CSV table of C-alpha atoms in Angstrom, one decimal:
chain,number,residue,atom,x,y,z
A,6,MET,CA,-20.6,16.9,3.1
A,7,ARG,CA,-23.2,18.1,0.6
A,8,LYS,CA,-27.0,17.4,1.4
A,9,GLU,CA,-27.6,16.1,-2.1
A,10,PHE,CA,-24.7,13.9,-2.0
A,11,LEU,CA,-25.9,12.0,1.1
A,12,THR,CA,-29.4,11.8,-0.5
A,13,THR,CA,-27.7,10.1,-3.6
A,14,LEU,CA,-25.7,7.7,-1.5
A,15,ALA,CA,-29.0,6.9,0.5
A,16,LEU,CA,-31.0,6.3,-2.3
A,17,SER,CA,-28.3,4.2,-4.2
A,18,GLY,CA,-27.8,1.9,-1.0
A,19,ALA,CA,-31.3,1.3,-0.8
A,20,VAL,CA,-32.2,0.8,-4.9
A,21,LEU,CA,-29.6,-1.6,-5.5
A,22,THR,CA,-29.5,-4.2,-2.8
A,23,LEU,CA,-31.1,-6.8,-5.5
A,24,ALA,CA,-28.8,-9.2,-6.7
A,25,ASP,CA,-30.7,-12.3,-7.0
A,26,GLY,CA,-34.0,-10.8,-8.5
A,27,LYS,CA,-36.2,-12.2,-5.8
A,28,GLY,CA,-37.6,-8.8,-4.7
A,29,LYS,CA,-35.4,-8.5,-1.4
A,30,GLY,CA,-32.3,-7.2,-0.3
A,31,LYS,CA,-31.8,-9.0,2.8
A,32,GLY,CA,-33.4,-12.0,4.4
A,33,GLU,CA,-32.8,-14.6,7.4
A,34,ASN,CA,-32.4,-18.3,6.9
A,35,ASN,CA,-33.8,-21.2,9.0
A,36,ASP,CA,-30.4,-21.5,11.0
A,37,GLY,CA,-30.5,-17.7,11.8
A,38,THR,CA,-27.8,-16.5,9.3
A,39,ARG,CA,-28.6,-13.1,7.7
A,40,THR,CA,-28.2,-13.2,4.0
A,41,ILE,CA,-27.4,-9.9,2.0
A,42,TYR,CA,-27.6,-9.8,-1.6
A,43,ARG,CA,-25.3,-7.5,-3.7
A,44,ASP,CA,-24.0,-7.0,-7.2
A,45,VAL,CA,-20.4,-6.9,-6.2
A,46,ALA,CA,-18.9,-8.2,-3.0
A,47,ILE,CA,-15.4,-6.6,-2.3
A,48,ILE,CA,-12.8,-8.3,-0.3
A,49,GLY,CA,-10.6,-5.6,1.3
A,50,GLY,CA,-11.5,-2.0,2.4
A,51,GLY,CA,-8.0,-0.4,1.7
A,52,ALA,CA,-7.3,2.3,-1.0
A,53,SER,CA,-8.3,-0.2,-3.8
A,54,GLY,CA,-11.3,-1.5,-1.9
A,55,SER,CA,-12.8,1.9,-0.5
A,56,TYR,CA,-12.2,3.7,-4.0
A,57,SER,CA,-14.0,0.5,-5.8
A,58,ALA,CA,-17.0,0.4,-3.5
A,59,VAL,CA,-17.2,4.2,-4.0
A,60,ARG,CA,-17.0,4.3,-7.9
A,61,LEU,CA,-19.3,1.1,-8.2
A,62,ARG,CA,-21.9,2.4,-6.3
A,63,GLU,CA,-22.1,6.0,-7.0
A,64,ASP,CA,-20.8,6.0,-10.6
A,65,TYR,CA,-21.8,2.8,-12.0
A,66,ASN,CA,-25.1,2.1,-10.1
A,67,VAL,CA,-23.8,-1.1,-9.0
A,68,SER,CA,-24.7,-2.0,-5.4
A,69,VAL,CA,-21.7,-3.3,-3.2
A,70,VAL,CA,-20.6,-4.7,0.1
A,71,VAL,CA,-17.3,-4.7,1.2
A,72,ILE,CA,-15.6,-7.0,3.8
A,73,GLU,CA,-12.7,-5.7,5.9
A,74,LYS,CA,-10.9,-7.3,8.6
A,75,ASN,CA,-10.1,-4.0,10.5
A,76,SER,CA,-12.5,-1.7,12.3
A,77,ASN,CA,-11.8,1.0,10.1
A,78,LEU,CA,-11.0,1.5,6.1
A,79,GLY,CA,-8.2,2.9,4.7
A,80,GLY,CA,-5.4,0.0,4.6
A,81,HIS,CA,-2.1,1.5,5.0
A,82,VAL,CA,-3.2,5.1,5.8
A,83,ASN,CA,-2.5,4.8,9.6
A,84,THR,CA,-3.3,8.1,11.6
A,85,PHE,CA,-2.4,8.7,15.1
A,86,ILE,CA,-4.6,11.3,16.6
A,87,ASP,CA,-2.7,13.1,19.5
A,88,PRO,CA,-5.6,12.8,22.4
A,89,VAL,CA,-4.5,16.1,24.0
A,90,THR,CA,-4.5,18.4,20.7
A,91,GLY,CA,-6.4,16.1,18.3
A,92,ARG,CA,-3.6,17.0,15.7
A,93,GLY,CA,-3.2,13.7,13.2
A,94,PHE,CA,0.4,12.2,12.7
A,95,ASP,CA,0.3,10.0,9.7
A,96,CYS,CA,2.8,6.9,9.9
A,97,GLY,CA,1.5,5.1,6.8
A,98,VAL,CA,0.5,7.0,3.7
A,99,GLN,CA,1.9,10.3,3.7
A,100,ASN,CA,0.5,11.9,0.7
A,101,TRP,CA,-1.1,11.3,-2.6
A,102,ILE,CA,0.0,12.1,-5.9
A,103,GLU,CA,-2.5,14.8,-8.1
A,104,LEU,CA,-3.2,12.2,-10.8
A,105,GLY,CA,-6.3,11.7,-12.5
A,106,GLY,CA,-9.5,12.6,-10.5
A,107,ALA,CA,-7.7,12.1,-7.2
A,108,ARG,CA,-8.6,15.7,-6.0
A,109,ALA,CA,-12.1,15.6,-7.1
A,110,PHE,CA,-12.3,12.1,-5.3
A,111,PHE,CA,-11.4,13.7,-2.1
A,112,GLU,CA,-13.8,16.4,-2.8
A,113,ARG,CA,-16.7,14.2,-3.2
A,114,PHE,CA,-16.5,13.7,0.6
A,115,GLY,CA,-15.7,17.1,1.6
A,116,VAL,CA,-11.9,16.7,2.5
A,117,GLU,CA,-10.2,19.9,1.6
A,118,MET,CA,-6.7,19.0,0.2
A,119,GLN,CA,-3.6,21.1,-0.4
A,120,PRO,CA,-0.2,20.9,-1.9
A,121,ILE,CA,2.4,18.9,0.7
A,122,VAL,CA,4.8,21.2,2.7
A,123,ARG,CA,7.9,19.2,3.4
A,124,SER,CA,9.6,19.8,6.8
A,125,THR,CA,13.3,20.6,6.3
A,126,PHE,CA,14.9,18.9,9.5
A,127,GLU,CA,18.3,18.2,10.0
A,128,THR,CA,19.2,14.5,8.7
A,129,VAL,CA,21.7,12.8,10.9
A,130,SER,CA,23.1,9.4,9.5
A,131,VAL,CA,23.6,6.8,12.1
A,132,ASP,CA,24.3,2.9,11.6
A,133,PHE,CA,21.5,1.8,13.7
A,134,THR,CA,23.6,-1.8,14.1
A,135,ASN,CA,26.2,0.0,16.2
A,136,GLY,CA,25.1,3.4,16.9
A,137,GLN,CA,27.7,5.2,15.1
A,138,GLN,CA,27.2,8.6,13.6
A,139,LEU,CA,28.3,8.6,10.0
A,140,THR,CA,30.8,11.8,10.6
A,141,ASN,CA,32.3,11.4,7.1
A,142,TYR,CA,29.3,10.5,4.8
A,143,SER,CA,28.8,13.0,1.9
A,144,PRO,CA,25.1,12.6,0.4
A,145,PRO,CA,24.6,13.4,-3.1
A,146,SER,CA,24.4,16.9,-4.2
A,147,ALA,CA,21.4,18.4,-5.3
A,148,ALA,CA,22.3,18.4,-8.7
A,149,ASP,CA,23.7,15.0,-8.7
A,150,ARG,CA,20.5,13.9,-7.4
A,151,THR,CA,18.3,15.6,-9.9
A,152,ALA,CA,20.5,14.5,-12.8
A,153,ALA,CA,20.4,10.8,-11.8
A,154,LEU,CA,16.4,11.0,-11.3
A,155,GLN,CA,16.2,12.7,-14.6
A,156,ARG,CA,17.9,9.8,-16.2
A,157,TYR,CA,15.7,7.3,-14.4
A,158,LEU,CA,12.6,9.3,-15.6
A,159,ALA,CA,13.7,9.0,-19.1
A,160,VAL,CA,14.4,5.4,-18.9
A,161,ALA,CA,11.2,4.6,-16.9
A,162,GLU,CA,9.0,6.2,-19.3
A,163,SER,CA,9.8,4.2,-22.1
A,164,PHE,CA,8.3,1.2,-20.1
A,165,LEU,CA,4.9,3.2,-19.3
A,166,PRO,CA,3.2,1.1,-22.0
A,167,VAL,CA,4.0,-2.2,-20.4
A,168,LEU,CA,3.9,-1.4,-16.8
A,169,GLU,CA,0.7,0.9,-16.3
A,170,PRO,CA,-1.9,0.8,-15.6
A,171,GLY,CA,-1.5,-2.7,-14.4
A,172,TRP,CA,-0.1,-5.7,-16.4
A,173,TRP,CA,-2.5,-5.6,-19.4
A,174,THR,CA,0.0,-5.2,-22.1
A,175,PHE,CA,3.1,-6.9,-20.5
A,176,PRO,CA,4.8,-8.7,-23.0
A,177,GLN,CA,5.3,-12.3,-23.8
A,178,PRO,CA,8.0,-13.8,-21.9
A,179,GLN,CA,10.3,-13.9,-25.0
A,180,ASN,CA,9.9,-10.2,-25.5
A,181,ILE,CA,10.1,-8.8,-21.9
A,182,PRO,CA,12.8,-5.9,-22.2
A,183,ALA,CA,15.8,-7.0,-20.7
A,184,ASP,CA,16.3,-4.2,-18.4
A,185,LEU,CA,13.1,-4.8,-16.6
A,186,LEU,CA,14.8,-8.1,-15.9
A,187,LEU,CA,18.1,-6.6,-14.4
A,188,PRO,CA,18.7,-6.8,-10.8
A,189,PHE,CA,18.2,-3.0,-9.6
A,190,ARG,CA,21.9,-2.9,-8.5
A,191,ASP,CA,22.9,-3.6,-12.3
A,192,PHE,CA,20.4,-1.1,-13.8
A,193,VAL,CA,21.6,1.6,-11.3
A,194,ALA,CA,25.0,0.9,-12.9
A,195,LYS,CA,23.9,0.8,-16.3
A,196,TYR,CA,22.3,4.0,-16.4
A,197,ASN,CA,24.7,5.8,-13.5
A,198,LEU,CA,22.0,6.3,-11.0
A,199,THR,CA,24.1,5.9,-7.9
A,200,ALA,CA,23.3,9.7,-6.7
A,201,ALA,CA,19.5,8.7,-6.6
A,202,VAL,CA,20.1,5.4,-4.6
A,203,PRO,CA,19.8,7.1,-1.1
A,204,THR,CA,16.2,8.8,-2.6
A,205,PHE,CA,15.2,5.8,-4.0
A,206,HIS,CA,15.6,3.9,-0.6
A,207,ALA,CA,14.2,7.0,1.7
A,208,THR,CA,11.1,7.3,-0.6
A,209,THR,CA,9.7,4.1,-1.0
A,210,GLY,CA,12.6,1.5,-1.2
A,211,PHE,CA,12.3,0.8,2.4
A,212,GLY,CA,9.1,-1.2,1.7
A,213,ILE,CA,11.3,-3.7,-0.4
A,214,HIS,CA,13.4,-5.7,1.9
A,215,ASP,CA,16.3,-5.9,-0.7
A,216,MET,CA,15.8,-3.1,-2.7
A,217,MET,CA,19.1,-3.4,-4.9
A,218,GLY,CA,18.8,-7.1,-5.4
A,219,HIS,CA,15.1,-6.7,-6.6
A,220,LEU,CA,14.3,-7.2,-10.4
A,221,THR,CA,14.1,-3.7,-11.8
A,222,VAL,CA,10.5,-4.4,-13.0
A,223,TRP,CA,9.2,-4.7,-9.5
A,224,PHE,CA,11.2,-1.5,-8.3
A,225,MET,CA,9.6,0.5,-11.0
A,226,ARG,CA,6.1,-0.9,-9.3
A,227,SER,CA,7.3,1.0,-6.2
A,228,PHE,CA,8.9,3.8,-7.4
A,229,ASN,CA,7.2,4.9,-10.6
A,230,VAL,CA,7.0,7.9,-13.3
A,231,ASN,CA,4.6,9.8,-11.2
A,232,LEU,CA,6.5,9.8,-8.2
A,233,VAL,CA,9.8,10.5,-10.2
A,234,ARG,CA,8.0,13.6,-11.6
A,235,VAL,CA,6.9,14.6,-8.0
A,236,LEU,CA,10.2,14.8,-6.6
A,237,LEU,CA,11.3,16.7,-10.0
A,238,GLY,CA,8.7,19.3,-9.3
A,239,ILE,CA,6.9,18.4,-12.6
A,240,GLU,CA,3.8,17.0,-10.7
A,241,THR,CA,2.2,17.6,-7.2
A,242,SER,CA,1.6,15.8,-4.1
A,243,ILE,CA,-1.3,16.7,-2.3
A,244,VAL,CA,-2.8,16.1,1.7
A,245,PRO,CA,-5.9,16.9,3.8
A,246,VAL,CA,-5.7,20.4,5.1
A,247,SER,CA,-6.7,18.6,8.1
A,248,ARG,CA,-3.3,16.8,8.2
A,249,LYS,CA,-5.3,13.4,8.7
A,250,ASN,CA,-5.0,11.3,5.8
A,251,GLN,CA,-7.5,8.9,7.5
A,252,ASP,CA,-10.4,11.5,7.1
A,253,VAL,CA,-11.5,10.5,3.7
A,254,TYR,CA,-11.6,6.9,4.6
A,255,ASP,CA,-13.6,7.5,7.6
A,256,ARG,CA,-15.8,9.5,5.7
A,257,ILE,CA,-16.1,6.9,3.0
A,258,LEU,CA,-17.2,4.2,5.8
A,259,THR,CA,-19.8,6.6,7.1
A,260,SER,CA,-21.4,7.0,3.4
A,261,LEU,CA,-21.2,3.3,3.0
A,262,GLY,CA,-23.1,2.7,6.0
A,263,PRO,CA,-24.3,-1.1,6.1
A,264,ASP,CA,-22.6,-1.5,2.8
A,265,ALA,CA,-19.4,-1.9,4.9
A,266,LEU,CA,-18.7,-4.8,7.1
A,267,THR,CA,-15.6,-3.8,9.2
A,268,SER,CA,-14.2,-6.1,11.4
A,269,THR,CA,-15.3,-8.7,9.3
A,270,THR,CA,-13.5,-11.6,7.3
A,271,VAL,CA,-14.3,-14.8,5.1
A,272,VAL,CA,-14.6,-18.0,6.7
A,273,SER,CA,-15.7,-19.9,3.8
A,274,THR,CA,-17.2,-19.7,0.3
A,275,GLU,CA,-20.1,-21.8,-0.8
A,276,GLU,CA,-20.1,-20.8,-4.7
A,277,ARG,CA,-17.7,-18.9,-6.7
A,278,SER,CA,-18.4,-19.1,-10.6
A,279,SER,CA,-19.2,-16.9,-13.3
A,280,ARG,CA,-22.7,-18.4,-14.1
A,281,ARG,CA,-24.2,-18.6,-10.6
A,282,GLY,CA,-22.1,-15.8,-8.9
A,283,VAL,CA,-20.6,-15.8,-5.7
A,284,THR,CA,-21.8,-16.9,-2.0
A,285,LEU,CA,-19.5,-16.2,1.2
A,286,ILE,CA,-19.8,-16.8,4.6
A,287,VAL,CA,-18.4,-14.0,6.7
A,288,ARG,CA,-17.9,-13.6,10.5
A,289,ASN,CA,-17.8,-10.5,12.4
A,290,SER,CA,-14.7,-10.9,14.7
A,291,ALA,CA,-16.4,-8.7,17.5
A,292,THR,CA,-19.6,-10.2,17.6
A,293,GLY,CA,-19.2,-13.5,16.1
A,294,VAL,CA,-22.2,-13.1,14.1
A,295,LYS,CA,-22.0,-14.8,10.6
A,296,THR,CA,-23.6,-13.3,7.6
A,297,ARG,CA,-24.1,-15.0,4.2
A,298,ILE,CA,-23.3,-12.6,0.9
A,299,VAL,CA,-24.7,-13.6,-2.3
A,300,ALA,CA,-23.3,-11.6,-4.9
A,301,LYS,CA,-22.9,-11.7,-8.6
A,302,ARG,CA,-19.5,-11.0,-8.8
A,303,LEU,CA,-16.3,-10.6,-6.3
A,304,LEU,CA,-13.8,-7.9,-6.4
A,305,TYR,CA,-10.8,-9.2,-4.5
A,306,THR,CA,-8.5,-6.1,-3.4
A,307,ALA,CA,-6.4,-7.7,-0.5
A,308,ILE,CA,-2.7,-9.2,-0.6
A,309,PRO,CA,-3.4,-12.6,-2.3
A,310,SER,CA,-1.5,-14.6,0.5
A,311,GLU,CA,-2.4,-18.1,1.1
A,312,ALA,CA,-3.7,-17.4,4.3
A,313,ASN,CA,-5.8,-14.6,3.1
A,314,THR,CA,-7.3,-16.5,0.1
A,315,SER,CA,-7.4,-19.8,1.9
A,316,PRO,CA,-11.2,-19.4,2.4
A,317,LEU,CA,-12.3,-18.6,-1.1
A,318,ASP,CA,-12.0,-22.4,-2.3
A,319,LEU,CA,-9.1,-21.6,-4.8
A,320,ASP,CA,-8.8,-24.1,-7.8
A,321,ARG,CA,-5.5,-25.4,-9.0
A,322,GLU,CA,-4.9,-22.6,-11.4
A,323,GLU,CA,-5.4,-20.2,-9.0
A,324,LYS,CA,-3.4,-21.7,-6.2
A,325,SER,CA,-0.5,-22.4,-8.4
A,326,THR,CA,-0.6,-18.7,-9.7
A,327,LEU,CA,-0.9,-16.9,-6.6
A,328,GLY,CA,1.1,-19.2,-4.9
A,329,GLN,CA,4.1,-17.9,-6.6
A,330,PHE,CA,4.1,-14.5,-4.9
A,331,ASP,CA,6.9,-13.7,-2.5
A,332,TYR,CA,6.4,-10.4,-0.3
A,333,SER,CA,8.1,-8.1,2.0
A,334,ALA,CA,6.9,-7.2,5.3
A,335,SER,CA,6.7,-3.7,7.1
A,336,TYR,CA,5.4,-2.0,10.2
A,337,VAL,CA,5.2,1.4,11.0
A,338,GLY,CA,4.6,3.4,14.1
A,339,VAL,CA,4.4,6.6,16.0
A,340,VAL,CA,6.9,6.6,19.0
A,341,SER,CA,8.1,9.2,21.6
A,342,HIS,CA,11.0,9.3,24.0
A,343,PRO,CA,12.4,12.3,26.2
A,344,SER,CA,15.6,11.7,24.6
A,345,LEU,CA,15.2,11.5,21.1
A,346,PRO,CA,16.5,15.0,19.5
A,347,LEU,CA,13.7,17.4,18.3
A,348,ASN,CA,13.5,18.7,14.9
A,349,LYS,CA,15.9,16.3,13.6
A,350,SER,CA,15.8,12.7,11.4
A,351,LEU,CA,17.8,9.9,12.6
A,352,VAL,CA,18.3,7.9,9.5
A,353,ASN,CA,19.7,4.2,9.5
A,354,ILE,CA,22.6,4.2,7.2
A,355,PRO,CA,25.3,1.6,7.1
A,356,ILE,CA,28.7,3.0,7.9
A,357,SER,CA,30.2,1.5,4.9
A,358,ALA,CA,28.4,4.1,3.0
A,359,GLN,CA,31.3,6.5,4.0
A,360,PRO,CA,32.5,8.6,2.3
A,361,ALA,CA,30.2,8.7,-0.8
A,362,ASN,CA,29.4,4.9,-1.4
A,363,TRP,CA,25.8,5.6,-2.2
A,364,PRO,CA,24.6,2.1,-3.2
A,365,GLU,CA,26.0,0.8,0.3
A,366,ALA,CA,23.4,3.3,1.8
A,367,ILE,CA,21.2,0.5,2.5
A,368,PRO,CA,20.8,-1.3,5.7
A,369,GLN,CA,20.6,-5.2,5.9
A,370,TYR,CA,17.1,-6.5,6.6
A,371,PRO,CA,15.4,-6.6,8.9
A,372,TYR,CA,15.9,-2.9,9.9
A,373,ASN,CA,14.6,0.0,11.4
A,374,THR,CA,14.8,2.8,8.8
A,375,ARG,CA,14.6,6.1,11.0
A,376,PHE,CA,13.2,8.0,14.1
A,377,GLU,CA,11.9,10.9,12.1
A,378,ASN,CA,10.2,13.8,14.3
A,379,TYR,CA,7.2,15.4,13.3
A,380,ALA,CA,7.4,19.1,13.2
A,381,ASP,CA,6.2,21.0,16.3
A,382,SER,CA,5.8,17.8,18.2
A,383,SER,CA,7.6,15.2,20.4
A,384,TYR,CA,6.6,12.3,18.2
A,385,PHE,CA,8.6,10.3,15.8
A,386,ARG,CA,7.9,8.4,13.2
A,387,LEU,CA,9.7,5.0,12.2
A,388,ILE,CA,9.3,2.2,10.0
A,389,ALA,CA,10.7,-1.5,10.3
A,390,VAL,CA,11.1,-3.9,7.2
A,391,GLY,CA,11.9,-7.3,6.5
A,392,ASP,CA,11.2,-10.6,4.5
A,393,GLN,CA,8.0,-12.3,4.4
A,394,THR,CA,8.5,-13.8,7.6
A,395,PHE,CA,9.0,-10.7,9.7
A,396,THR,CA,6.9,-10.5,12.6
A,397,ALA,CA,5.2,-7.7,14.6
A,398,ALA,CA,7.3,-8.9,17.9
A,399,GLN,CA,10.3,-9.0,15.6
A,400,ALA,CA,9.7,-5.6,14.2
A,401,LYS,CA,9.2,-3.9,18.0
A,402,LYS,CA,12.3,-5.7,19.1
A,403,VAL,CA,14.4,-4.2,15.8
A,404,ILE,CA,13.0,-0.8,16.5
A,405,GLU,CA,13.7,-0.8,20.6
A,406,ASP,CA,17.3,-2.6,19.8
A,407,SER,CA,17.9,0.4,17.2
A,408,PHE,CA,16.9,2.8,20.1
A,409,ASP,CA,19.8,1.1,22.4
A,410,LYS,CA,22.4,1.3,19.7
A,411,LEU,CA,21.6,5.2,19.2
A,412,VAL,CA,22.1,5.6,23.2
A,413,GLU,CA,25.0,3.6,23.4
A,414,GLY,CA,26.7,5.6,20.3
A,415,GLY,CA,26.1,8.8,22.0
A,416,VAL,CA,23.7,10.0,19.2
A,417,VAL,CA,21.0,9.9,21.9
A,418,ASN,CA,21.6,11.1,25.5
A,419,GLN,CA,19.4,9.1,27.5
A,420,THR,CA,18.1,11.1,30.5
A,421,SER,CA,16.2,8.4,31.9
A,422,PRO,CA,17.8,4.9,31.8
A,423,ALA,CA,14.8,3.0,33.1
A,424,GLN,CA,12.5,4.5,30.5
A,425,ARG,CA,11.6,2.5,27.1
A,426,LEU,CA,10.2,4.0,24.0
A,427,THR,CA,6.8,4.7,24.2
A,428,PHE,CA,4.7,3.5,21.2
A,429,HIS,CA,1.3,5.7,20.7
A,430,LYS,CA,0.9,3.5,17.4
A,431,PHE,CA,2.1,0.3,15.9
A,432,GLU,CA,0.4,-0.8,12.8
A,433,PRO,CA,1.6,-3.9,10.8
A,434,HIS,CA,1.5,-3.3,6.9
A,435,GLY,CA,1.8,-7.2,6.7
A,436,LEU,CA,2.9,-8.6,3.6
A,437,VAL,CA,3.7,-6.0,0.9
A,438,SER,CA,5.5,-5.6,-2.4
A,439,ALA,CA,4.8,-8.8,-4.2
A,440,TYR,CA,6.9,-10.1,-6.5
A,441,VAL,CA,8.3,-13.1,-8.5
A,442,THR,CA,11.8,-14.3,-9.7
A,443,LYS,CA,12.8,-13.6,-13.3
A,444,GLU,CA,12.6,-17.1,-13.9
A,445,LYS,CA,8.9,-17.2,-13.2
A,446,LEU,CA,8.5,-14.0,-15.2
A,447,GLU,CA,10.0,-16.0,-18.2
A,448,GLY,CA,7.8,-18.9,-17.5
A,449,GLY,CA,4.7,-16.7,-18.0
A,450,PHE,CA,3.7,-15.7,-15.0
A,451,ILE,CA,2.1,-12.3,-15.6
A,452,GLN,CA,0.3,-13.9,-18.4
A,453,ARG,CA,-1.2,-16.4,-15.9
A,454,LEU,CA,-2.1,-13.8,-13.4
A,455,ASN,CA,-3.9,-11.7,-15.8
A,456,GLY,CA,-5.8,-15.0,-16.7
A,457,LEU,CA,-7.5,-14.9,-13.4
A,458,GLN,CA,-9.2,-11.5,-14.1
A,459,GLY,CA,-12.9,-12.5,-14.4
A,460,ARG,CA,-12.1,-16.1,-13.6
A,461,ARG,CA,-14.8,-17.9,-11.5
A,462,GLY,CA,-16.7,-14.5,-11.2
A,463,THR,CA,-13.6,-12.9,-9.6
A,464,TRP,CA,-11.7,-9.6,-10.5
A,465,TYR,CA,-8.8,-8.6,-8.9
A,466,THR,CA,-7.1,-5.0,-8.0
A,467,GLY,CA,-4.5,-4.0,-5.4
A,468,ALA,CA,-0.8,-3.8,-5.2
A,469,SER,CA,-0.1,-6.9,-6.3
A,470,TRP,CA,-1.7,-6.0,-9.7
A,471,GLY,CA,-0.8,-2.3,-10.1
A,472,VAL,CA,1.6,0.5,-9.1
A,473,HIS,CA,1.9,0.5,-5.2
A,474,LEU,CA,1.3,4.4,-4.7
A,475,SER,CA,-2.6,5.0,-4.0
A,476,THR,CA,-3.8,7.3,-6.7
A,477,SER,CA,-1.6,5.3,-9.4
A,478,LEU,CA,-3.5,2.2,-8.4
A,479,TRP,CA,-6.5,4.1,-8.7
A,480,VAL,CA,-6.0,4.6,-12.3
A,481,PHE,CA,-5.3,0.9,-12.7
A,482,THR,CA,-8.4,-0.1,-10.6
A,483,ASP,CA,-10.7,2.2,-13.1
A,484,THR,CA,-9.5,0.0,-15.8
A,485,VAL,CA,-10.4,-3.2,-13.6
A,486,LEU,CA,-14.0,-1.8,-12.8
A,487,GLU,CA,-14.5,-1.1,-16.6
A,488,ARG,CA,-14.2,-4.7,-17.2
A,489,LEU,CA,-16.0,-5.7,-14.0
A,490,VAL,CA,-19.2,-3.9,-14.9
A,491,GLY,CA,-18.7,-5.0,-18.4
A,492,ASP,CA,-18.9,-8.5,-17.1
A,493,LEU,CA,-21.6,-8.1,-14.8
A,494,ARG,CA,-24.0,-6.6,-17.6
A,495,GLY,CA,-22.9,-8.5,-20.3
């Protein structure tokens, strides 16, 4: 990292610790609880929270503190580092769409990026419920797939003004386009998109526990215009040269220094209003030490589940609005086993998809999506998905059961019957893909959600408010930060 950039970081952290105008940035109360003062407290250090902290501190000259429950920043990045070779294997976020200032953002931290080079492994289609290989399954031809993606793109682009960046201009309930309220299976049939269904699912659809039953509006938040353009070769997807997506977040954590409180959660709220600001009590899970944070504004970037928001003293409107969300749940991991075939990707596709029933190519949840070999290694990536009740223990069992079925079906030749899968990394993404029903959308849910922005000194970003893909989400986050800073200085 450039020396002058590090100097700027250090200065900005020192100059802007004053949020109360009392002439000090931190202090200790009579009860021994440390108090720190900032302009903005940020809950969540994932893609949105980390990005927001950098932009606010470095580009808006606003002091911040990030409150992150994990020991590192980055949210769903999830990089496994081979302890022998030091090579990175990403089981969460795979790449970033080169959108807006994405590359420049990485370059701030000296992370060199390059276009992604995808592996061309043999794909073996197997029904993970019984271990049967699909010997009569014909995936869509490249030409049919491309044509279907082009049709999807044409329709999705027409909805850009109401879907991105975020919900700011979403139509009133009576004016919501009918296509957006269709179950996705009906949208697929209407626009002849069946040849793209396996691609939809394999790319981002696995993050939704019932992709075909979801409303189209929610699917388009996961599989957005920029992603289609990447798949069609119109836009570029980039990755670090180091092959470690965690690199940028580790460097952000270093640069934030004391402005990032990791292994920390909010335990209670003493104040939250536009007039008097926000006062939070947070606790470090490793040390048990509590800290009082006094900030002028709060930026919430995590999933707004009941468990996550319960310490924030939500009022009736906040509870009734955020409580309408339902979610999926997903878990990612890196495993190995000497019997798993190298240079292959074992993909979970129901036997009913034969010979070419592409809308049937999606398993019934909960399920493990794949065992995907990483190039030139013995490691395999997997993703387990279910509804919002899906637990880590259930996810591991689904994964292990799917391996056993592969052995029973003869797809995997078990050379060591007593040996189980080795989990080198297993990460809960937890609740993902927030959505509500058609009836709630028609009842004005989005307008109520927008009404929470700025309410009680609190602003929101994250995947529940924007497109799920990191760099598209950063574009939305920029619009939130502009409003937050205007509110802060107004």
